[in-house]
PDB file of C-alpha atoms in Angstrom:
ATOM      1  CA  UNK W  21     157.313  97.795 -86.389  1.00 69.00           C
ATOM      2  CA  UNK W  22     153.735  97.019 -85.708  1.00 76.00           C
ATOM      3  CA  UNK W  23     154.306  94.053 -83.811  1.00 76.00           C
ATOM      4  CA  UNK W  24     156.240  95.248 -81.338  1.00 76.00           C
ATOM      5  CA  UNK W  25     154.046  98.380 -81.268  1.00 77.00           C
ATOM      6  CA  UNK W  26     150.922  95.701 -80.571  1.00 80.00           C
ATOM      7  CA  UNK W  27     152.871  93.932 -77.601  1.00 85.00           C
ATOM      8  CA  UNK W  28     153.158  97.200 -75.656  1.00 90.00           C
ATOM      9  CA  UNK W  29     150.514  97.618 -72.742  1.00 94.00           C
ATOM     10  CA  UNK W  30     149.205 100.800 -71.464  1.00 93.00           C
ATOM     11  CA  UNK W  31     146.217 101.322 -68.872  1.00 94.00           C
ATOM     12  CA  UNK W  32     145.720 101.575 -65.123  1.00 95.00           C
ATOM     13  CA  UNK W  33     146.389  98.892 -62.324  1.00 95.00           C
ATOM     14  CA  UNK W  34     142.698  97.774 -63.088  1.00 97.00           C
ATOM     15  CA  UNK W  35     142.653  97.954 -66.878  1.00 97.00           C
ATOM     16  CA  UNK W  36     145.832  95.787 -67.292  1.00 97.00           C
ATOM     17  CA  UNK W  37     144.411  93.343 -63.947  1.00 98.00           C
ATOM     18  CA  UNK W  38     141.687  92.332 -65.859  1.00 98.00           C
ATOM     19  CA  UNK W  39     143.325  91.929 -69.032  1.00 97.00           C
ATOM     20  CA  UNK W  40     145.348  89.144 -67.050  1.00 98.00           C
ATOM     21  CA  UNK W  41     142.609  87.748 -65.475  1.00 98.00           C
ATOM     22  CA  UNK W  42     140.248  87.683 -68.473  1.00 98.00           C
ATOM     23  CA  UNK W  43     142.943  85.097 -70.212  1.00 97.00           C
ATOM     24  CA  UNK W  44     144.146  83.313 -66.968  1.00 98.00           C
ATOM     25  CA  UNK W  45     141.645  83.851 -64.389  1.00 97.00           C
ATOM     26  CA  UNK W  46     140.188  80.258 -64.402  1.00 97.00           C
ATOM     27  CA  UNK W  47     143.541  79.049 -63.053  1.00 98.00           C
ATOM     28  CA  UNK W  48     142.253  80.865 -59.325  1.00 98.00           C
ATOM     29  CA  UNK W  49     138.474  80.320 -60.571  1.00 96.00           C
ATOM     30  CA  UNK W  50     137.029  82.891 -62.271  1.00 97.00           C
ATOM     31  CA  UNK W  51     135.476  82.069 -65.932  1.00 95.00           C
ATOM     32  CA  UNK W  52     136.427  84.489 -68.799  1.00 93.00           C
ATOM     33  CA  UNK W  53     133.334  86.316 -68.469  1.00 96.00           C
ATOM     34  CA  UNK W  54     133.234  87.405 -64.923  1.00 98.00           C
ATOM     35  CA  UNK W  55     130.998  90.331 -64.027  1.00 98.00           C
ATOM     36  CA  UNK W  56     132.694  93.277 -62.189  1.00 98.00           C
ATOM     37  CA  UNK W  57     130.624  94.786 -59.728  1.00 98.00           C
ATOM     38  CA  UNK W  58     130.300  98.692 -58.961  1.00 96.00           C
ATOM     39  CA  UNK W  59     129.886 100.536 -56.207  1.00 94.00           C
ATOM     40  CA  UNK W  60     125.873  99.805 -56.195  1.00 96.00           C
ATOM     41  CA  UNK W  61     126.818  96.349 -56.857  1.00 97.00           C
ATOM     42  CA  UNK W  62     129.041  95.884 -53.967  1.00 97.00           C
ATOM     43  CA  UNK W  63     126.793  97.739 -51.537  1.00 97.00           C
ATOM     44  CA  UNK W  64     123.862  95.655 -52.140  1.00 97.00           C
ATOM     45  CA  UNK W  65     125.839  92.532 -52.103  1.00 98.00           C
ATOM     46  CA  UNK W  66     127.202  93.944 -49.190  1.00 98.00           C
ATOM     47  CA  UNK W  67     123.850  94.295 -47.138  1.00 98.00           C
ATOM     48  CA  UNK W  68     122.626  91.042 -48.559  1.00 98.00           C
ATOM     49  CA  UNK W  69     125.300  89.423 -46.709  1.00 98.00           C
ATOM     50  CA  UNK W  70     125.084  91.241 -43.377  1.00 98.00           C
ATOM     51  CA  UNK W  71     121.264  90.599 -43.938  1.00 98.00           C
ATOM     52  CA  UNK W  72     122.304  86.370 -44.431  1.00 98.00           C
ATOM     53  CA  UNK W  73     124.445  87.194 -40.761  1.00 98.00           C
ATOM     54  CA  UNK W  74     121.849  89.336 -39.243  1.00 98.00           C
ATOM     55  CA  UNK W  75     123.639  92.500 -38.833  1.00 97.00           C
ATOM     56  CA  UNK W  76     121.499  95.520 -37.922  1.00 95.00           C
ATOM     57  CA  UNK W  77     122.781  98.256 -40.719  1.00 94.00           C
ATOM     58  CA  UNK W  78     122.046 100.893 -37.353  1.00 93.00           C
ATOM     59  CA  UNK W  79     124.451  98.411 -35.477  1.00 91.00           C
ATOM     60  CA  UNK W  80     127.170  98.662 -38.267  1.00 96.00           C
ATOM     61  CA  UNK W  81     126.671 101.391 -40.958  1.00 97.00           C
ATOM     62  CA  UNK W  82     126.745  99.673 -44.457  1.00 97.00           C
ATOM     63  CA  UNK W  83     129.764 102.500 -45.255  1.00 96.00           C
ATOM     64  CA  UNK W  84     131.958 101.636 -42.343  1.00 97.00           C
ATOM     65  CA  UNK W  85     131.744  98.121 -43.212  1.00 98.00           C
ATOM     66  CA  UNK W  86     132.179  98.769 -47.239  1.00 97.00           C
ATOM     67  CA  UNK W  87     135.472 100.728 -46.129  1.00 95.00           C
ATOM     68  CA  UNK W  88     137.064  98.320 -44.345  1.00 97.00           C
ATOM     69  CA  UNK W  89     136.536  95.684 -46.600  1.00 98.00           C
ATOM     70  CA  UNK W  90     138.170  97.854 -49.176  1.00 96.00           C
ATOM     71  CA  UNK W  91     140.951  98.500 -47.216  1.00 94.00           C
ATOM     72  CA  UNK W  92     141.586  95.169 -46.433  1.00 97.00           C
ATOM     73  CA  UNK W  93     141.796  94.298 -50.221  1.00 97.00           C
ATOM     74  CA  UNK W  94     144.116  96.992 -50.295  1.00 94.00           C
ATOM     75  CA  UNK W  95     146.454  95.576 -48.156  1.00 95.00           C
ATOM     76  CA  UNK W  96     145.572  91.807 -49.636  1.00 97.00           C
ATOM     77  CA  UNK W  97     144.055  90.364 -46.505  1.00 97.00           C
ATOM     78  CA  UNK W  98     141.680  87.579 -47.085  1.00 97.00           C
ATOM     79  CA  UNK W  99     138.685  87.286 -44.587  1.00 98.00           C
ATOM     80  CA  UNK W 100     140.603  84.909 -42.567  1.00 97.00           C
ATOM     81  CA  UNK W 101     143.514  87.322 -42.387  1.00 97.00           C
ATOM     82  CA  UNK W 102     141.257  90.163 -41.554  1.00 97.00           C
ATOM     83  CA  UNK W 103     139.178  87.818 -38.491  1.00 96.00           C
ATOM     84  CA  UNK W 104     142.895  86.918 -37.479  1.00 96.00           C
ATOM     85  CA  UNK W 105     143.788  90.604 -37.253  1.00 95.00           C
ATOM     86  CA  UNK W 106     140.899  91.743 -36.281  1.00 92.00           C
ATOM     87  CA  UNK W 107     138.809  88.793 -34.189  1.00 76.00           C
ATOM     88  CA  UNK W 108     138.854  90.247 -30.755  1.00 89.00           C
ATOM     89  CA  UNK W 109     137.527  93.540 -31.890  1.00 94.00           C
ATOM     90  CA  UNK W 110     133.736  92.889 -31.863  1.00 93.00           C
ATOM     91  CA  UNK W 111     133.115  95.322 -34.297  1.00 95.00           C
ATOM     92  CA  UNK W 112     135.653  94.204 -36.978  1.00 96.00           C
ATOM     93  CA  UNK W 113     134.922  90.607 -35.955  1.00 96.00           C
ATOM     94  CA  UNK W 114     131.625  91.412 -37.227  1.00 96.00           C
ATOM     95  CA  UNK W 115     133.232  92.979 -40.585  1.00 97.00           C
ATOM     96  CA  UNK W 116     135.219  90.030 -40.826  1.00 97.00           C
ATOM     97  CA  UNK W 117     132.216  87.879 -40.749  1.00 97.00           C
ATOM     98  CA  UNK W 118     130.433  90.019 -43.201  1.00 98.00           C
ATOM     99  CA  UNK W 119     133.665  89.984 -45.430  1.00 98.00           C
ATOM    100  CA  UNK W 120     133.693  86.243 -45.567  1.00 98.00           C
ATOM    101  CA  UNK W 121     130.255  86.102 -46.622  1.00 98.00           C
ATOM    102  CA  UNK W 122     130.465  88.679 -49.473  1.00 98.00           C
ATOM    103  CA  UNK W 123     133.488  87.155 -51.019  1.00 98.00           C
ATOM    104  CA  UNK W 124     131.704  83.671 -51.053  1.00 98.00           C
ATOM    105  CA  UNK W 125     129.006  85.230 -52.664  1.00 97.00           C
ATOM    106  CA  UNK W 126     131.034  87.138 -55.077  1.00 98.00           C
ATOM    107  CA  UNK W 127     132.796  83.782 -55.532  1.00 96.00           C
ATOM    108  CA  UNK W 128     129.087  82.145 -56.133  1.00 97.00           C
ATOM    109  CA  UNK W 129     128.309  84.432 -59.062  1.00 97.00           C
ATOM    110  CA  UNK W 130     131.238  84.371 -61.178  1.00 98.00           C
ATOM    111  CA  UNK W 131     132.351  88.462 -59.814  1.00 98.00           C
ATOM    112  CA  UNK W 132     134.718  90.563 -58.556  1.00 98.00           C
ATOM    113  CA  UNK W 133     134.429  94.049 -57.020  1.00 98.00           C
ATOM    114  CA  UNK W 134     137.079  96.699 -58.169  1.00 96.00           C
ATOM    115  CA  UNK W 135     139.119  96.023 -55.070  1.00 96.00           C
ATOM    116  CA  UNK W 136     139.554  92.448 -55.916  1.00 97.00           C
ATOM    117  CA  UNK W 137     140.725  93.102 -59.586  1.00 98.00           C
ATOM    118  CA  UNK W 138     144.341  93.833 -58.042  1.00 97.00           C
ATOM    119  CA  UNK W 139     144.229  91.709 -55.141  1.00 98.00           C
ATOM    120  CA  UNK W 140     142.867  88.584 -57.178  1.00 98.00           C
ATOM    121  CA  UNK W 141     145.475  88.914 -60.176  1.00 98.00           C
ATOM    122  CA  UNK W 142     148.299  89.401 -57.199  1.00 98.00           C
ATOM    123  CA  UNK W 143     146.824  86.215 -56.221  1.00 98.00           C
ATOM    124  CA  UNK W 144     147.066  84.637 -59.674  1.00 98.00           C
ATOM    125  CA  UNK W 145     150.308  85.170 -60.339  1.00 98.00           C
ATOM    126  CA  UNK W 146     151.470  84.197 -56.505  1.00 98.00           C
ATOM    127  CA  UNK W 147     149.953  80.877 -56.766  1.00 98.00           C
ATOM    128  CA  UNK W 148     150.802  80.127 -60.911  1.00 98.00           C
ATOM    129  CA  UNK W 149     154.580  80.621 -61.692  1.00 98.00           C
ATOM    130  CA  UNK W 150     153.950  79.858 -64.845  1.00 98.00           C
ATOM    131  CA  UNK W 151     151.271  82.811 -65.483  1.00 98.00           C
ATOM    132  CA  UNK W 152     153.908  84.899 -63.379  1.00 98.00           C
ATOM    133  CA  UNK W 153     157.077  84.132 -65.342  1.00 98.00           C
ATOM    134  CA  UNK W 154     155.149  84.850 -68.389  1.00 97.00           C
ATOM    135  CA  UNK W 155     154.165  88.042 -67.693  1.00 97.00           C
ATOM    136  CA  UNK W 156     157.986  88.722 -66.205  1.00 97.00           C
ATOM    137  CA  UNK W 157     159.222  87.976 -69.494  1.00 95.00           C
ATOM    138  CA  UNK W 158     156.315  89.732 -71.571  1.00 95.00           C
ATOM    139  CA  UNK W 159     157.332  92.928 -70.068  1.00 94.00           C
ATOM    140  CA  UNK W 160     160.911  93.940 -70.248  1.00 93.00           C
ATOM    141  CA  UNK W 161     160.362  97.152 -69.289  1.00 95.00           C
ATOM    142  CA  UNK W 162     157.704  98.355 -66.500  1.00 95.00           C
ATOM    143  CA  UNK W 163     156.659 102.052 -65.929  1.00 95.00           C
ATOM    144  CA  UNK W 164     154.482 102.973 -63.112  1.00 92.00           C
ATOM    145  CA  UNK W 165     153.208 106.955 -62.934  1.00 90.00           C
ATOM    146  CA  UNK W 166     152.048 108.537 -60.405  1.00 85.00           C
ATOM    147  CA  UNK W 167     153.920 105.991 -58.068  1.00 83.00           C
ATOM    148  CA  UNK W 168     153.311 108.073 -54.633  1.00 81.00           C
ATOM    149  CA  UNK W 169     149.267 106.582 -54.838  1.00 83.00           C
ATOM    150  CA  UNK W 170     149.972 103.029 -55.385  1.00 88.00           C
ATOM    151  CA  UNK W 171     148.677 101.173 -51.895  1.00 89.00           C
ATOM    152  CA  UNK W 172     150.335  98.172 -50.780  1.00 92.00           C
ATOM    153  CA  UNK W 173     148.326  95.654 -53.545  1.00 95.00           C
ATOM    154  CA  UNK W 174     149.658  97.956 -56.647  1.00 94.00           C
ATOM    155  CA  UNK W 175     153.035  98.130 -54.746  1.00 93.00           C
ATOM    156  CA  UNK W 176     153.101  94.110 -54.853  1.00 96.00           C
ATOM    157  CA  UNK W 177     151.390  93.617 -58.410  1.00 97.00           C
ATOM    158  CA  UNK W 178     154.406  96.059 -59.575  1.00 96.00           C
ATOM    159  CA  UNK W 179     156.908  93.856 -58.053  1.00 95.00           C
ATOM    160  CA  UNK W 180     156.008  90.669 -59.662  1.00 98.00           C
ATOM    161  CA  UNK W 181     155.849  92.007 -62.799  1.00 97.00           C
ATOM    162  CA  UNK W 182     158.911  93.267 -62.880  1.00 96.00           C
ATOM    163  CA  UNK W 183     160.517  90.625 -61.007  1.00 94.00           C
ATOM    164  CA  UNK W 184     162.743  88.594 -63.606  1.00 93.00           C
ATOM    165  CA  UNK W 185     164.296  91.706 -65.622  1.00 94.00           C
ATOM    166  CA  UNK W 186     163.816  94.512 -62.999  1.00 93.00           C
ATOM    167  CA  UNK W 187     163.851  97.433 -65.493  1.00 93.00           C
ATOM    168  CA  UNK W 188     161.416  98.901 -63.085  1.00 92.00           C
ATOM    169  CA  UNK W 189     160.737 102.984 -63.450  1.00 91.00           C
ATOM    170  CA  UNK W 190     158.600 104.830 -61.267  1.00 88.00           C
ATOM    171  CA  UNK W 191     157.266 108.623 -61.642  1.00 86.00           C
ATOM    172  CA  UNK W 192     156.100 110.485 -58.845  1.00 77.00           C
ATOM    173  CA  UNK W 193     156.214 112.771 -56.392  1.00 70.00           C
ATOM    174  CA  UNK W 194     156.102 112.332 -52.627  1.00 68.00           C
ATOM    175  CA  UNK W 195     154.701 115.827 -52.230  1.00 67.00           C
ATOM    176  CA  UNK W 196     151.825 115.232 -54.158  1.00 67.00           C
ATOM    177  CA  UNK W 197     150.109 111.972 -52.373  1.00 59.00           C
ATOM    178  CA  UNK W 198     146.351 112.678 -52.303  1.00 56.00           C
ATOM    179  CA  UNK W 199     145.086 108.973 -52.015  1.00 54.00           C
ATOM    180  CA  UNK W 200     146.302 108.317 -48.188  1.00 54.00           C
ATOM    181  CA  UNK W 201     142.428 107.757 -47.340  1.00 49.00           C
ATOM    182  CA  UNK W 202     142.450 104.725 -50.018  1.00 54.00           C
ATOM    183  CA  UNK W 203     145.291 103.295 -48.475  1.00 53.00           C
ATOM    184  CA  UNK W 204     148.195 104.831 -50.576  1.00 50.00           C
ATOM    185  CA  UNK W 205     151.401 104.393 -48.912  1.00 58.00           C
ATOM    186  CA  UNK W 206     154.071 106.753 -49.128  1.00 57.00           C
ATOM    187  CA  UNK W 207     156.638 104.208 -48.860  1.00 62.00           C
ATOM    188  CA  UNK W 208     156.189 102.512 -51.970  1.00 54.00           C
ATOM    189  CA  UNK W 209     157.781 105.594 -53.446  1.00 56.00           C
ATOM    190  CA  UNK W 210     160.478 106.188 -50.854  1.00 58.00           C
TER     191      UNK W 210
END
């Protein structure tokens, strides 16, 4: 039946993320036509804020700063969760700082960088029951591959989906992890 062939998703965390947040993003404040920013994107937006703060790049390497932004996202810390974490590290004070000023920026002009696709839907349907119990009910049935990558974002995304019937199947294997560096956790799978 070619209806219930057209109501079956497939894609990656990202693909089906901004599928949701296309249709329901304006309910966290994104317009339908947000812009998704690359790497490039992100690293120039990046320096633009630290220039705004006044952050030598010598002082604080535009990479170490772009990676721990990232893996905050990963772990869906805000900038004020990351400056709570982190505040009393000057260093990763200084990310933090840097962190709060990209987002508002990203915020400004209507984007998102790739980490945010996950961590801003997780945030849609956390703050929207309604968006979240129709999604629940969309999808009966929820399979996850490669399960032993997923970080701690994907890890919570999965579990909200799947959260009113549960029919929740994940493949993987726990000897083949290769994305520990980008903040995949072993324990999702375990």
């Amino acid at each position: 039946d070619d209806e219930v062939a057209n109501s079956i998703w497939a894609g990656t965390f990202h693909s089906v993320c901004v599928r949701i947040l296309r249709t329901h993003g304006e309910k966290i404040g994104y317009g339908k036509n947000f812009n998704i920013y690359d790497a490039d994107d992100s690293k120039r937006a990046i320096l633009a804020a630290m220039k705004t703060l006044k952050i030598d790049e010598k002082i604080l390497p535009i990479k170490t700063v772009q990676s721990a932004i990232s893996r905050a996202k990963d772990a869906l810390q805000t900038p004020a969760d990351f400056m709570r974490e982190n505040g009393g590290d000057f260093r990763l004070g200084k990310i933090g700082e840097v962190y709060e000023e990209y987002q508002k920026n990203l915020r400004l002009s209507n984007s998102l960088d790739f980490d945010d696709i996950i961590m801003q839907t997780v945030k849609l349907l956390r703050e929207n029951e309604d968006v979240c119990r129709y999604y629940q009910n969309k999808f009966k049935y929820v399979c996850v591959d490669e399960f032993q990558d997923t970080n701690v974002a994907q890890f919570v995304l999965t579990a909200l989906i799947s959260g009113h019937y549960r029919n929740l199947m994940v493949v993987g294997d726990d000897d083949q992890s290769i994305y520990k560096f980008r903040g995949a956790t072993i324990e999702n799978i375990l």
